[in-house]
Tab-separated table of C-alpha atoms and ligand atoms in Angstrom:
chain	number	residue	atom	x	y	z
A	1	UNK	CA	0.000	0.000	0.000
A	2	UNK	CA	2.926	2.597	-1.185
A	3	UNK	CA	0.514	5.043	-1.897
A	4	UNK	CA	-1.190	5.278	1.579
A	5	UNK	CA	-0.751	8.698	3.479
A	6	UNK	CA	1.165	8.926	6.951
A	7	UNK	CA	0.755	11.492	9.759
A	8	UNK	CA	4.042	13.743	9.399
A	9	UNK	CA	5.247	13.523	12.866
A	10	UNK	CA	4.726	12.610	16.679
A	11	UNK	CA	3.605	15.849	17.346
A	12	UNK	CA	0.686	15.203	14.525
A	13	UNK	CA	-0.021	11.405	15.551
A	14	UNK	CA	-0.791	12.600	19.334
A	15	UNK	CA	-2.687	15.617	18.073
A	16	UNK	CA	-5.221	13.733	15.561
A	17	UNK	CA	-5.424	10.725	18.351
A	18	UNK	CA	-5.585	13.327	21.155
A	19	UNK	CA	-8.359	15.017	18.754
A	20	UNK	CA	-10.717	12.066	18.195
A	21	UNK	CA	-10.511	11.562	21.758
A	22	UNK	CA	-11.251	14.726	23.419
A	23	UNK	CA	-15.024	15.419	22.481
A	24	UNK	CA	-18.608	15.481	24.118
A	25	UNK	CA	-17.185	12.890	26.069
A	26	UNK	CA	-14.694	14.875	27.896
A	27	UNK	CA	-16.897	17.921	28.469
A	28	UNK	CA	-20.116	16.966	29.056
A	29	UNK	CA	-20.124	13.211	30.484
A	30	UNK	CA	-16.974	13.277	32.875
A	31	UNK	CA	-17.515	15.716	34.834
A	32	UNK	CA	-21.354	14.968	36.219
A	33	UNK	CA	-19.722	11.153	36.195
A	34	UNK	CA	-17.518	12.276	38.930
A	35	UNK	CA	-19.449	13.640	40.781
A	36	UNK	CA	-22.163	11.352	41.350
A	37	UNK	CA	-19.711	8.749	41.956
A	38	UNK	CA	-17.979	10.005	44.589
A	39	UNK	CA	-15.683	12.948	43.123
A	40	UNK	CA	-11.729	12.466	43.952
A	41	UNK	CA	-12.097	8.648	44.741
A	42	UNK	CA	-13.667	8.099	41.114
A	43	UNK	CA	-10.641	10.133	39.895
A	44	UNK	CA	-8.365	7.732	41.051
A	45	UNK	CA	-10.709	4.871	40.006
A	46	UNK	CA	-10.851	6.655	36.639
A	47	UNK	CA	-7.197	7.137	36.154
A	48	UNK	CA	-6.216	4.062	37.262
A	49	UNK	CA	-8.513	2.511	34.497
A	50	UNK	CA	-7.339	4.834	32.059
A	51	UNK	CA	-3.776	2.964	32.625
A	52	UNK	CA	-4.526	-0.718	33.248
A	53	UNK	CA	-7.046	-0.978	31.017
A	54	UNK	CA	-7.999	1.363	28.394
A	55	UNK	CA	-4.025	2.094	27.411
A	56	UNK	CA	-3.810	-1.366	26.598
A	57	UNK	CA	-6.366	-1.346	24.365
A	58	UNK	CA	-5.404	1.163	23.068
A	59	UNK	CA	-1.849	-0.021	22.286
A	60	UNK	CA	-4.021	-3.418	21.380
A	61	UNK	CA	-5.512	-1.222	18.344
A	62	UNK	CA	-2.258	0.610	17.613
A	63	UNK	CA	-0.400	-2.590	16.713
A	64	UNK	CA	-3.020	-3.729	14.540
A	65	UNK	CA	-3.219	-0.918	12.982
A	66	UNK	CA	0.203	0.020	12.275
A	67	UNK	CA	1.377	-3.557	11.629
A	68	UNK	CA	-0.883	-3.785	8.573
A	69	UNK	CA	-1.184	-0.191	7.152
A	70	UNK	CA	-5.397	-1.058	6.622
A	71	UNK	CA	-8.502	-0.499	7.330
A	72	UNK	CA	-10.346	-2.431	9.998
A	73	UNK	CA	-11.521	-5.140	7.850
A	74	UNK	CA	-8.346	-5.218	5.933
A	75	UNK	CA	-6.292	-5.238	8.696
A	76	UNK	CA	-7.913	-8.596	9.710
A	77	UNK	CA	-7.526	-10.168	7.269
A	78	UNK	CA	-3.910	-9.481	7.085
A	79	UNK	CA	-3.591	-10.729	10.230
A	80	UNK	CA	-6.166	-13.545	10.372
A	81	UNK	CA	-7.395	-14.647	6.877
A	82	UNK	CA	-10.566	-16.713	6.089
A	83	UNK	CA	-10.870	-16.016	9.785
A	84	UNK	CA	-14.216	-15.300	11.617
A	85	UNK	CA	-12.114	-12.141	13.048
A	86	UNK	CA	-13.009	-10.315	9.958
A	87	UNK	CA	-16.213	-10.088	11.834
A	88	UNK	CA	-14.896	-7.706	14.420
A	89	UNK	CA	-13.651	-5.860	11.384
A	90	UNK	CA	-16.982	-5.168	10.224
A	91	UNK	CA	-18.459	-4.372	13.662
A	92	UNK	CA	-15.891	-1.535	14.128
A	93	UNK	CA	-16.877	-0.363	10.510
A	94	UNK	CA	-19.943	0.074	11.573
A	95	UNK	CA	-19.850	1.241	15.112
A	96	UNK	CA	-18.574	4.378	14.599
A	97	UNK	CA	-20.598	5.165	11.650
A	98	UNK	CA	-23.465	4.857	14.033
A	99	UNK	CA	-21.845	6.740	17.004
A	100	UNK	CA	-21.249	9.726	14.311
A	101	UNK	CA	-24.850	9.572	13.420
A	102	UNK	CA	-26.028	10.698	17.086
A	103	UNK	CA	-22.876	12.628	17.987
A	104	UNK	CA	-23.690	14.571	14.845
A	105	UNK	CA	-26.689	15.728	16.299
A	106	UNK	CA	-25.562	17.374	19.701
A	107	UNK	CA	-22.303	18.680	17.376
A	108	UNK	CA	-25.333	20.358	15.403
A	109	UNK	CA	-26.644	21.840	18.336
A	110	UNK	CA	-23.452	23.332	19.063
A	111	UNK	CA	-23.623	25.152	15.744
A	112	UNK	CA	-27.003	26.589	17.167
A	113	UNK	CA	-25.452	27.533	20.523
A	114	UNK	CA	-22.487	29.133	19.229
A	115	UNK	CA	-24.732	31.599	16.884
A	116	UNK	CA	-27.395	32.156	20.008
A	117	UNK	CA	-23.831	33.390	22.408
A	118	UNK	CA	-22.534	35.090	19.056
A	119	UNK	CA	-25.845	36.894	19.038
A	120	UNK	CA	-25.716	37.684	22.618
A	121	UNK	CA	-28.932	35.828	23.371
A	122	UNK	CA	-27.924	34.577	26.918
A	123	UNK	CA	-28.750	37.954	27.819
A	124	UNK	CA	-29.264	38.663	31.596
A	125	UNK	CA	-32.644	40.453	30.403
A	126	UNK	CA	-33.572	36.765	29.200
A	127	UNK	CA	-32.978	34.883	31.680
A	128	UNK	CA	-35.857	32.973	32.844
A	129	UNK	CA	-36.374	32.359	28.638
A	130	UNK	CA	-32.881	30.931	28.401
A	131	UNK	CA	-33.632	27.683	29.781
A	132	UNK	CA	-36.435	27.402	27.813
A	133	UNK	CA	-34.469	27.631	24.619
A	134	UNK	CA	-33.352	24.563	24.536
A	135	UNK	CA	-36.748	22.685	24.458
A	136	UNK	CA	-37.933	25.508	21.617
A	137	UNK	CA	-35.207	24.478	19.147
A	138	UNK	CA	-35.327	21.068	19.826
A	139	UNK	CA	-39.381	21.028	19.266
A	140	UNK	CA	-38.037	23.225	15.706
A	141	UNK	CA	-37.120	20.116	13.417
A	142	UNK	CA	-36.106	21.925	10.072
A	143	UNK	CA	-33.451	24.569	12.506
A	144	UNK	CA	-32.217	20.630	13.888
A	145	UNK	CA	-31.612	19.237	11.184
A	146	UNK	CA	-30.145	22.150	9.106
A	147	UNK	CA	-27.789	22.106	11.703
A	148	UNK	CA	-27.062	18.337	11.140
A	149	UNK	CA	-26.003	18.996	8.085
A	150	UNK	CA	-24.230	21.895	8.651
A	151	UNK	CA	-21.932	19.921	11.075
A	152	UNK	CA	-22.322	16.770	9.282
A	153	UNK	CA	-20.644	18.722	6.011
A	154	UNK	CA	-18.413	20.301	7.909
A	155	UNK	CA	-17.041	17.088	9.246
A	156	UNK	CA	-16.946	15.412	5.488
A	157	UNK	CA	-15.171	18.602	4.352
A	158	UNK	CA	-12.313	17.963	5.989
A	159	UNK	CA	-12.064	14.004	5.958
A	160	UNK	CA	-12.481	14.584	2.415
A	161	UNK	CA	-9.523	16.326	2.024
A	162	UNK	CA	-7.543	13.861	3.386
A	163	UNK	CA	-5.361	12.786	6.071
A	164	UNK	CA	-2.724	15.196	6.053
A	165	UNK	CA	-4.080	17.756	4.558
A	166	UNK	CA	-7.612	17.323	6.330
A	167	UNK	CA	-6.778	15.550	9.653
A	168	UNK	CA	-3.460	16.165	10.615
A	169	UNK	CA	-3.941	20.042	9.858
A	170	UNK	CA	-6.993	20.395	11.428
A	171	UNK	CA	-6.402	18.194	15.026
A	172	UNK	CA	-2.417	20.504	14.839
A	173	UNK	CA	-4.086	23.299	14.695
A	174	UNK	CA	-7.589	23.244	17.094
A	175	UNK	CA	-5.863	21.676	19.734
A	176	UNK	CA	-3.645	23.107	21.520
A	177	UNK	CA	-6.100	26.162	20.841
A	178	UNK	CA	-8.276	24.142	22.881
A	179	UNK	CA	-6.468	23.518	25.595
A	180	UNK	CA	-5.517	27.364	26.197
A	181	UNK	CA	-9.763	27.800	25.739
A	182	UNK	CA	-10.349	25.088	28.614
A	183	UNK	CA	-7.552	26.891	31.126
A	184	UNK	CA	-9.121	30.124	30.540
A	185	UNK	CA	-12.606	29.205	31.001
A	186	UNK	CA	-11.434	27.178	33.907
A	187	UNK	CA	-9.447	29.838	35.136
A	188	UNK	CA	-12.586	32.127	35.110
A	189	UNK	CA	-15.187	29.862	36.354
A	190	UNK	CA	-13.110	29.162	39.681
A	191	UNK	CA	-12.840	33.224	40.461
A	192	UNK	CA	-16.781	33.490	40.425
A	193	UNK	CA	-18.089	33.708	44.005
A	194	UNK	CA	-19.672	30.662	45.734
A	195	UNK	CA	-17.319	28.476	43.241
A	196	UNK	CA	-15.597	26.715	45.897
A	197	UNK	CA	-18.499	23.961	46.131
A	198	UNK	CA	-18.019	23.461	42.714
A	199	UNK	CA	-14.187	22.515	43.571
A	200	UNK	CA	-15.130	20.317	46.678
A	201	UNK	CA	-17.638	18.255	44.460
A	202	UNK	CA	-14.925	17.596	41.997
A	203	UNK	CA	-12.081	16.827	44.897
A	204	UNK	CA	-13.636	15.595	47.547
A	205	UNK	CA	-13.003	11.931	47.798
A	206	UNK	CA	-16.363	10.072	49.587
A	207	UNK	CA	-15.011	6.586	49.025
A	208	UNK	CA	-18.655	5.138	50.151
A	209	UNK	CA	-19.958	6.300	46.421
A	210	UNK	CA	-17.351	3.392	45.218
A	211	UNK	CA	-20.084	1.192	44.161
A	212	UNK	CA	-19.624	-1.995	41.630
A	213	UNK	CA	-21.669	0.538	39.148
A	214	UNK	CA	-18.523	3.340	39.664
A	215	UNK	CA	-16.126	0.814	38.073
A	216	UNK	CA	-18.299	0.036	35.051
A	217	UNK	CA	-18.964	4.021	35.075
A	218	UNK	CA	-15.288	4.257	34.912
A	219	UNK	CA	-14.456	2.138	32.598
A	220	UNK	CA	-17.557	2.584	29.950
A	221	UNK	CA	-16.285	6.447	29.790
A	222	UNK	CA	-12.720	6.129	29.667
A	223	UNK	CA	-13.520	3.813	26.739
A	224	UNK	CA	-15.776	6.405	25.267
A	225	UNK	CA	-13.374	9.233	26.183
A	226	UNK	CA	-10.633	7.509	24.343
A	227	UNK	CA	-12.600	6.161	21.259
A	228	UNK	CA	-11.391	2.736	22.034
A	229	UNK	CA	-13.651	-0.417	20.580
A	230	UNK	CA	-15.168	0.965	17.837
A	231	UNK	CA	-11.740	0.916	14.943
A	232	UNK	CA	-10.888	4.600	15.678
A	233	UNK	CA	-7.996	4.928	16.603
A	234	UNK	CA	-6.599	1.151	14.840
A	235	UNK	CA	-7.384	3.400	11.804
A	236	UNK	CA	-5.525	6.396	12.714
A	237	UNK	CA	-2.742	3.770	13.880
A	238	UNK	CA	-2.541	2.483	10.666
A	239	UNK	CA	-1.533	5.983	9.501
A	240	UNK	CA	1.421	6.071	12.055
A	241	UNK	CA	4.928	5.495	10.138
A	242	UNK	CA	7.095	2.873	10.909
A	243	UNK	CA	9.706	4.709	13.177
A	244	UNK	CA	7.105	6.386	15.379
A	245	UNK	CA	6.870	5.339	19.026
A	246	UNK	CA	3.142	4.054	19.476
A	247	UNK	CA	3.875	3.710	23.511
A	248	UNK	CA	4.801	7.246	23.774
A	249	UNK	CA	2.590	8.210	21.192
A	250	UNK	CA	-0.373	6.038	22.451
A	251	UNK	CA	0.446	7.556	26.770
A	252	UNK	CA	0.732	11.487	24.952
A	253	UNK	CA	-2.820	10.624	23.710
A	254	UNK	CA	-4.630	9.315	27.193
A	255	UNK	CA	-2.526	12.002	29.593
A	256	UNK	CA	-4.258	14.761	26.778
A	257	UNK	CA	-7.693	12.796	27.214
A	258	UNK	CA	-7.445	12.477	30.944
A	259	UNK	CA	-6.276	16.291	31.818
A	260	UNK	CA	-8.524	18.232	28.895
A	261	UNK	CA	-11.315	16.061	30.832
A	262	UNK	CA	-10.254	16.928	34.397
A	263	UNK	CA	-9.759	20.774	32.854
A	264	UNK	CA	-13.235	20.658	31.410
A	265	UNK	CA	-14.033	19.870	34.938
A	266	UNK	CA	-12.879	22.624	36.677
A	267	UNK	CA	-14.474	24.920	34.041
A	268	UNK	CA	-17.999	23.500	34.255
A	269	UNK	CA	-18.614	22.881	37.700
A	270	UNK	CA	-17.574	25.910	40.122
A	271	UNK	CA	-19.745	27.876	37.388
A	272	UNK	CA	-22.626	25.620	38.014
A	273	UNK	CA	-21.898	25.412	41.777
A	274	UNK	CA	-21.177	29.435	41.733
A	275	UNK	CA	-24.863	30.250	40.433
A	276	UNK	CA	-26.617	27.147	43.215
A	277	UNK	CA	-27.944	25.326	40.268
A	278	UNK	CA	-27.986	20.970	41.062
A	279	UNK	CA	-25.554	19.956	38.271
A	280	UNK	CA	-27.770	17.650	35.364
A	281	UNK	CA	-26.072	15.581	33.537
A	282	UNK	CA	-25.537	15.499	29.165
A	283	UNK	CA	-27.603	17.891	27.033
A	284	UNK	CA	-29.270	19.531	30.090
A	285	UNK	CA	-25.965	20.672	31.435
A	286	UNK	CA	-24.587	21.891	28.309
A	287	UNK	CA	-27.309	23.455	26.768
A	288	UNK	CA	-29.622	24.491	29.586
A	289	UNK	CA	-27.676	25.296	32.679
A	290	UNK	CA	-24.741	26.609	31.490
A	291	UNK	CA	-26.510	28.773	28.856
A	292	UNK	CA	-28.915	30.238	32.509
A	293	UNK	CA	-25.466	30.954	33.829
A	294	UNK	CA	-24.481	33.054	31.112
A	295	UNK	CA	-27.564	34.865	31.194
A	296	UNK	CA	-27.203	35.648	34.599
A	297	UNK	CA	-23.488	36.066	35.006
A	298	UNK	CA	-24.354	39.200	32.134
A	299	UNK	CA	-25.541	41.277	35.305
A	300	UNK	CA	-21.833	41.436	36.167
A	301	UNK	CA	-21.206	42.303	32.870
A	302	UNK	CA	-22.954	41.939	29.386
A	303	UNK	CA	-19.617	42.018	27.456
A	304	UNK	CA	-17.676	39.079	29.349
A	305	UNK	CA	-20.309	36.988	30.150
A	306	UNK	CA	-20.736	37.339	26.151
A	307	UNK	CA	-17.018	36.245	25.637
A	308	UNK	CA	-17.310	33.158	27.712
A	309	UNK	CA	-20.386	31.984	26.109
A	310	UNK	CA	-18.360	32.108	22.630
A	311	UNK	CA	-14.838	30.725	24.316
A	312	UNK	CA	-17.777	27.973	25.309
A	313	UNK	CA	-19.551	26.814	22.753
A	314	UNK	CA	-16.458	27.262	20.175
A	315	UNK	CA	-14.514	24.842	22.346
A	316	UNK	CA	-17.616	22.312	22.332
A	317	UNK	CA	-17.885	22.574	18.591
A	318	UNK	CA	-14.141	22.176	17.679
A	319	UNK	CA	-13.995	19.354	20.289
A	320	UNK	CA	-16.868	17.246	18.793
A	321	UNK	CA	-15.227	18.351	15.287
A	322	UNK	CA	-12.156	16.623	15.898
A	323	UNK	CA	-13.994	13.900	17.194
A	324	UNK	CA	-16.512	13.218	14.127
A	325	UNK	CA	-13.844	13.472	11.861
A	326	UNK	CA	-11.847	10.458	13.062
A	327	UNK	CA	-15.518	8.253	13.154
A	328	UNK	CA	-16.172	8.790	9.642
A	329	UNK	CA	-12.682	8.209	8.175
A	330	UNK	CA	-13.115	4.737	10.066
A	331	UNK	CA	-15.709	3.948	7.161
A	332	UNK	CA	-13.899	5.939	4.515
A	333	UNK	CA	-10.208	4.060	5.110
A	334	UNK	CA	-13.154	0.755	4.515
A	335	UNK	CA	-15.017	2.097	1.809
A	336	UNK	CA	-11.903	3.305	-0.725
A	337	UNK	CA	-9.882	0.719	0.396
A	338	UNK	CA	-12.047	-2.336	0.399
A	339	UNK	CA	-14.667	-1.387	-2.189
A	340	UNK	CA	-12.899	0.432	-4.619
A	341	UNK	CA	-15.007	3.873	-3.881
A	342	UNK	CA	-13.220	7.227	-4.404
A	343	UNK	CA	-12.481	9.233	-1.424
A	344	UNK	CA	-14.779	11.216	-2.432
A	345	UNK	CA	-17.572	8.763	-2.897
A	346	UNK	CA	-16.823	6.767	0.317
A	347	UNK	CA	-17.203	10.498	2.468
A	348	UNK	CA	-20.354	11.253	0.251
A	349	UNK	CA	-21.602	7.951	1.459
A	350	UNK	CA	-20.979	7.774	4.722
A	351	UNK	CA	-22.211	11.419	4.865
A	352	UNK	CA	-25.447	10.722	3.517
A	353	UNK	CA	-26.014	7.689	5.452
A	354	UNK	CA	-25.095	9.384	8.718
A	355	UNK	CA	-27.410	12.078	7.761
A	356	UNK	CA	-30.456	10.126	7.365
A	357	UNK	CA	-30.088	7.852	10.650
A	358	UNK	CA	-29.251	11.378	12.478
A	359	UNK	CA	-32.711	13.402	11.462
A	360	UNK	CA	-34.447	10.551	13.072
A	361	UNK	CA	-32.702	10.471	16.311
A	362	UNK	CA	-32.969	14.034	16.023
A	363	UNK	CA	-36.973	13.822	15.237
A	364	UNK	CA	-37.022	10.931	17.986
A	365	UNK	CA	-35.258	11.163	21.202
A	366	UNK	CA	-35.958	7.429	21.982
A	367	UNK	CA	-33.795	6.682	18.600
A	368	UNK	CA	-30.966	8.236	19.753
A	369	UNK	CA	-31.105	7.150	23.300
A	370	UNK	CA	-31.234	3.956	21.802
A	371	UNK	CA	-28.014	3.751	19.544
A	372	UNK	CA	-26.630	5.767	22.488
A	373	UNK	CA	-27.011	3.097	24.992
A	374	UNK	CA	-26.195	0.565	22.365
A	375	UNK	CA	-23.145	1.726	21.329
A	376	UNK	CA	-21.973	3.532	24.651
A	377	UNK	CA	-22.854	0.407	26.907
A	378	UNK	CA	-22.176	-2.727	24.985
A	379	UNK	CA	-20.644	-2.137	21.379
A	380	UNK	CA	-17.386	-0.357	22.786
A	381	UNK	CA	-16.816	-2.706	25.031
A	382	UNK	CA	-17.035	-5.264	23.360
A	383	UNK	CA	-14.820	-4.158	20.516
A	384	UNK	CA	-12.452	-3.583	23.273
A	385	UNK	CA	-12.803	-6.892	24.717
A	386	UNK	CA	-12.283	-8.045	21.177
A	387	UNK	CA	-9.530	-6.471	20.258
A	388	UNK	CA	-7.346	-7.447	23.550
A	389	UNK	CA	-7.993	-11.067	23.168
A	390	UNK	CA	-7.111	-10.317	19.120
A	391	UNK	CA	-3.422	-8.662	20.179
A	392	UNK	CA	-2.929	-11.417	23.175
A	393	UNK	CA	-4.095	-14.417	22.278
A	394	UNK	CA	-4.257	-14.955	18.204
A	395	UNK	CA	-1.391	-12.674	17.263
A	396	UNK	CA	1.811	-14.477	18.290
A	397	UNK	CA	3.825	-12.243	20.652
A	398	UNK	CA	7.221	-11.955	18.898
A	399	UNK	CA	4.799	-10.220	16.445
A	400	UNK	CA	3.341	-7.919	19.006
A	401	UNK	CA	7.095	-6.873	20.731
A	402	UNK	CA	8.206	-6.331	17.131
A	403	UNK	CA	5.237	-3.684	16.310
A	404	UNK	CA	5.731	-1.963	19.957
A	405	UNK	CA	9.305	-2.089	20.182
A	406	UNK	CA	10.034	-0.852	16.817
A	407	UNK	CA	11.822	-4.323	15.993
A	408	UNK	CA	13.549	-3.872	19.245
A	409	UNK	CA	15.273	-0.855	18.493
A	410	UNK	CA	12.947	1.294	21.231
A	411	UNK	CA	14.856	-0.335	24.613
A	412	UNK	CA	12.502	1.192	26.476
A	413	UNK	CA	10.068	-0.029	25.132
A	414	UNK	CA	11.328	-3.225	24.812
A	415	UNK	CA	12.042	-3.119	28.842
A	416	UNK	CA	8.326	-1.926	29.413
A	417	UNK	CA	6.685	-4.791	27.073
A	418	UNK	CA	6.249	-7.534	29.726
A	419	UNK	CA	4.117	-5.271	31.626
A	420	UNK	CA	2.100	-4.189	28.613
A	421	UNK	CA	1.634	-7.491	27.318
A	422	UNK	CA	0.903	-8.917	30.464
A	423	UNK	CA	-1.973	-5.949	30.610
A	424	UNK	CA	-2.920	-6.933	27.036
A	425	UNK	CA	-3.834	-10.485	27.963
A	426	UNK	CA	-4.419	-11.042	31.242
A	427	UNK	CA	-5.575	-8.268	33.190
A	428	UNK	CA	-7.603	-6.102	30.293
A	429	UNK	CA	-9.363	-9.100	28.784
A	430	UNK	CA	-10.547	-10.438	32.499
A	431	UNK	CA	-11.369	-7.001	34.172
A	432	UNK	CA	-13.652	-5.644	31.115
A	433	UNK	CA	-15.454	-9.104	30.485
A	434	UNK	CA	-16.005	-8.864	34.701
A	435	UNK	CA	-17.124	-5.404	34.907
A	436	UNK	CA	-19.132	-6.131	31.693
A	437	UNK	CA	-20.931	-9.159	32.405
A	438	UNK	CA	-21.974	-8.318	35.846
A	439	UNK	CA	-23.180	-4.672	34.190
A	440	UNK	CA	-25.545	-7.250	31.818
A	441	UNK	CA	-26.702	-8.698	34.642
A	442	UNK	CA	-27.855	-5.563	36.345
B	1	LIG	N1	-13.825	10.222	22.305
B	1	LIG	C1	-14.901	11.028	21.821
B	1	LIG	C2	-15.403	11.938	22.926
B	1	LIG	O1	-14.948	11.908	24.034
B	1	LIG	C3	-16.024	10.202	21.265
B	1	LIG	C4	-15.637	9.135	20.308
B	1	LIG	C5	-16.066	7.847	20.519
B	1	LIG	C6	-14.869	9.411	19.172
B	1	LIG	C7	-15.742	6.831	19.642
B	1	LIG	C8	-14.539	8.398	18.267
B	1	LIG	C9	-14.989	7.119	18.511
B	1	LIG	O2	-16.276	12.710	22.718
């Protein structure tokens, strides 16, 4: 595959990984997660499955990916021909083209948000009608769903243009602009009054909230967080030249993941805390409380609360941006590479298709709730599942060490390896089929 494009560098590899996985997840899910399940304890629960078990997966996908230079399905059946495995292949094909159908929507609302705090419509003369915005452009299909497709073309726009030239220059560029957006929000939102609350319900350990369900919480949102399970980031992996480090570039991409998250933390709550609202969780807090605290905030001062509200909801956009854009090149890398589609057919495709299965969970909430919960609670993990027992029990392991160690050139690497491996096989494959079979049982 000669004529295959590579990221240019480490710095790109971590940024396009680091951009697929800081998104919605990050901003929206992590922080309520920690606080309902017991704030500073579920940090360390969090980070601690970040490292034993999510890194391994993803180092799981990275030597797939890399080893063969393919798509999902491809890459299987490099690896394991005439195999079942081409199976799990398929699956990941199709996971994330579902995932991008739903995310699409909330990136779409985004769009909306962004014009209303452009427009200075989180007003502090509107404040009792800025909740109720939320539920009026929902209710508005055609304003939904022309902002589907604004994002939605957005999104093909750049995985169109390609992986360097689309991906790599995009993710290089948005995010460290994203990270200085998160530190100044952050920065803000812990100087309101009253924001201290805020702070304790983010760092206040209460180890009795340490329930069985915190570990699967833990675990099904560092999964999400990361993209892991659904042939994201094997894909970008298989864009990763030879002489790249995938350990360092692989740990780069989860410290990014965990601190933008624990950043987006710190910029959400003491502002939700600050104005005595309970914190919701998903679309409510996004798009309904924080929106109210804009409003009100204005009283202070039209013009900054005004600023924040854009720093906001450009951060959200650009963050689910980056994010789309590495689900639909998934099916793309399949489409052209597999089936024989241009580029430009396979985005057209997979844009149109994404389209049509996002204006009905947009029409139907219990659609997207559905494929939500789907793909969220069981697809992703088992993906992950998949892939672990894939890299540490069909691959053989000289094959593995090669891919990770550079052909043993990367001694640290090479030193590190029985710990990863042992991760790969043992502990990731046992603790996720645990935590995922008693979470089917209820
Ligand atoms: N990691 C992204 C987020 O946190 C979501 C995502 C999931 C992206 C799966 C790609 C694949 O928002």
């Amino acid at each position: 595959m000669g004529g295959r494009e590579r990221f240019g560098s480490r710095a790109a590899v971590i940024m396009a990984m680091a951009g697929s996985a800081i998104g919605l997840g990050n901003i929206w899910r992590f922080p309520f997660i920690v606080g309902q399940n017991g704030g500073a304890a579920f940090i360390l629960v969090y980070i601690l499955c970040c490292f034993l078990l999510s890194l391994p997966i993803l180092f799981s996908e990275s030597v797939i990916g890399r080893r063969t230079s393919r798509n999902t399905v491809g890459a299987m059946e490099a690896l394991a021909p005439g195999t079942s495995w081409k199976w799990l292949g398929l699956l990941t094909v199709i996971s994330p083209i579902i995932i991008l159908s739903y995310y699409s929507v909330v990136g779409g609302w985004s769009v909306e948000y962004l014009y209303k705090s452009l427009t200075i419509q989180f007003h502090p003369d509107n404040v009792e009608a800025v909740t109720g915005m939320f539920g009026l452009f929902t209710a508005s299909g055609f304003k939904v769903i022309a902002c589907l497709l604004l994002f939605l073309g957005i999104t093909a726009g750049i995985v169109f243009a390609g992986v360097k030239k689309g991906i790599e220059r995009f993710s290089k560029i948005t995010i460290p602009v994203l990270f200085v957006l998160i530190v100044v929000i952050a920065v803000y939102s812990m100087t309101l009054p009253g924001a201290g609350e805020g702070l304790k319900y983010l760092v206040h350990p209460d180890f009795s909230k340490l329930t069985p369900d915190a570990f699967a919480a833990a675990l099904g949102q560092s999964f999400f967080s990361l993209s892991l399970g659904v042939g994201t980031m094997l894909t970008y992996s298989s864009y990763v030249r030879k002489d790249e480090n995938l350990v360092a570039s692989g740990a780069g991409t989860a410290v990014s993941d965990l601190l933008f998250a624990i950043l987006a933390g710190f910029a959400i709550m003491p502002a939700v805390f600050a104005s005595g609202i309970a914190p919701s969780a998903g679309p409510g807090l996004v798009f309904e409380t924080l929106p109210y605290i804009f409003a009100k905030m204005g009283t202070g001062g039209v013009v900054i609360s005004a600023v924040v509200a854009i720093l906001f909801f450009i951060t959200i956009l650009v963050a689910a941006l980056t994010s789309s854009i590495s689900m639909m090149e998934v099916g793309v890398a399949y489409l052209s590479e597999e089936r024989g589609l241009s580029r430009a057919a396979a985005t057209a495709g997979i844009f149109l298709f994404a389209l049509v299965v996002g204006i009905m969970c947009a029409l139907k909430g219990s659609v997207f709730d559905f494929l939500d919960k789907l793909c969220s609670n069981f697809l992703l993990t088992l993906g992950a599942l998949l892939f672990s027992l894939f890299v540490g029990w069909k691959m053989e392991k000289e094959d593995v060490k090669d891919e990770l160690t550079n052909g043993g050139t990367l001694h640290t690497n090479a030193k590190l390896f029985p710990i990863i491996y042992f991760l790969i096989k043992y502990v990731a494959p046992v603790s996720i089929a645990v935590i995922f079979i008693s979470g089917l049982l209820g």
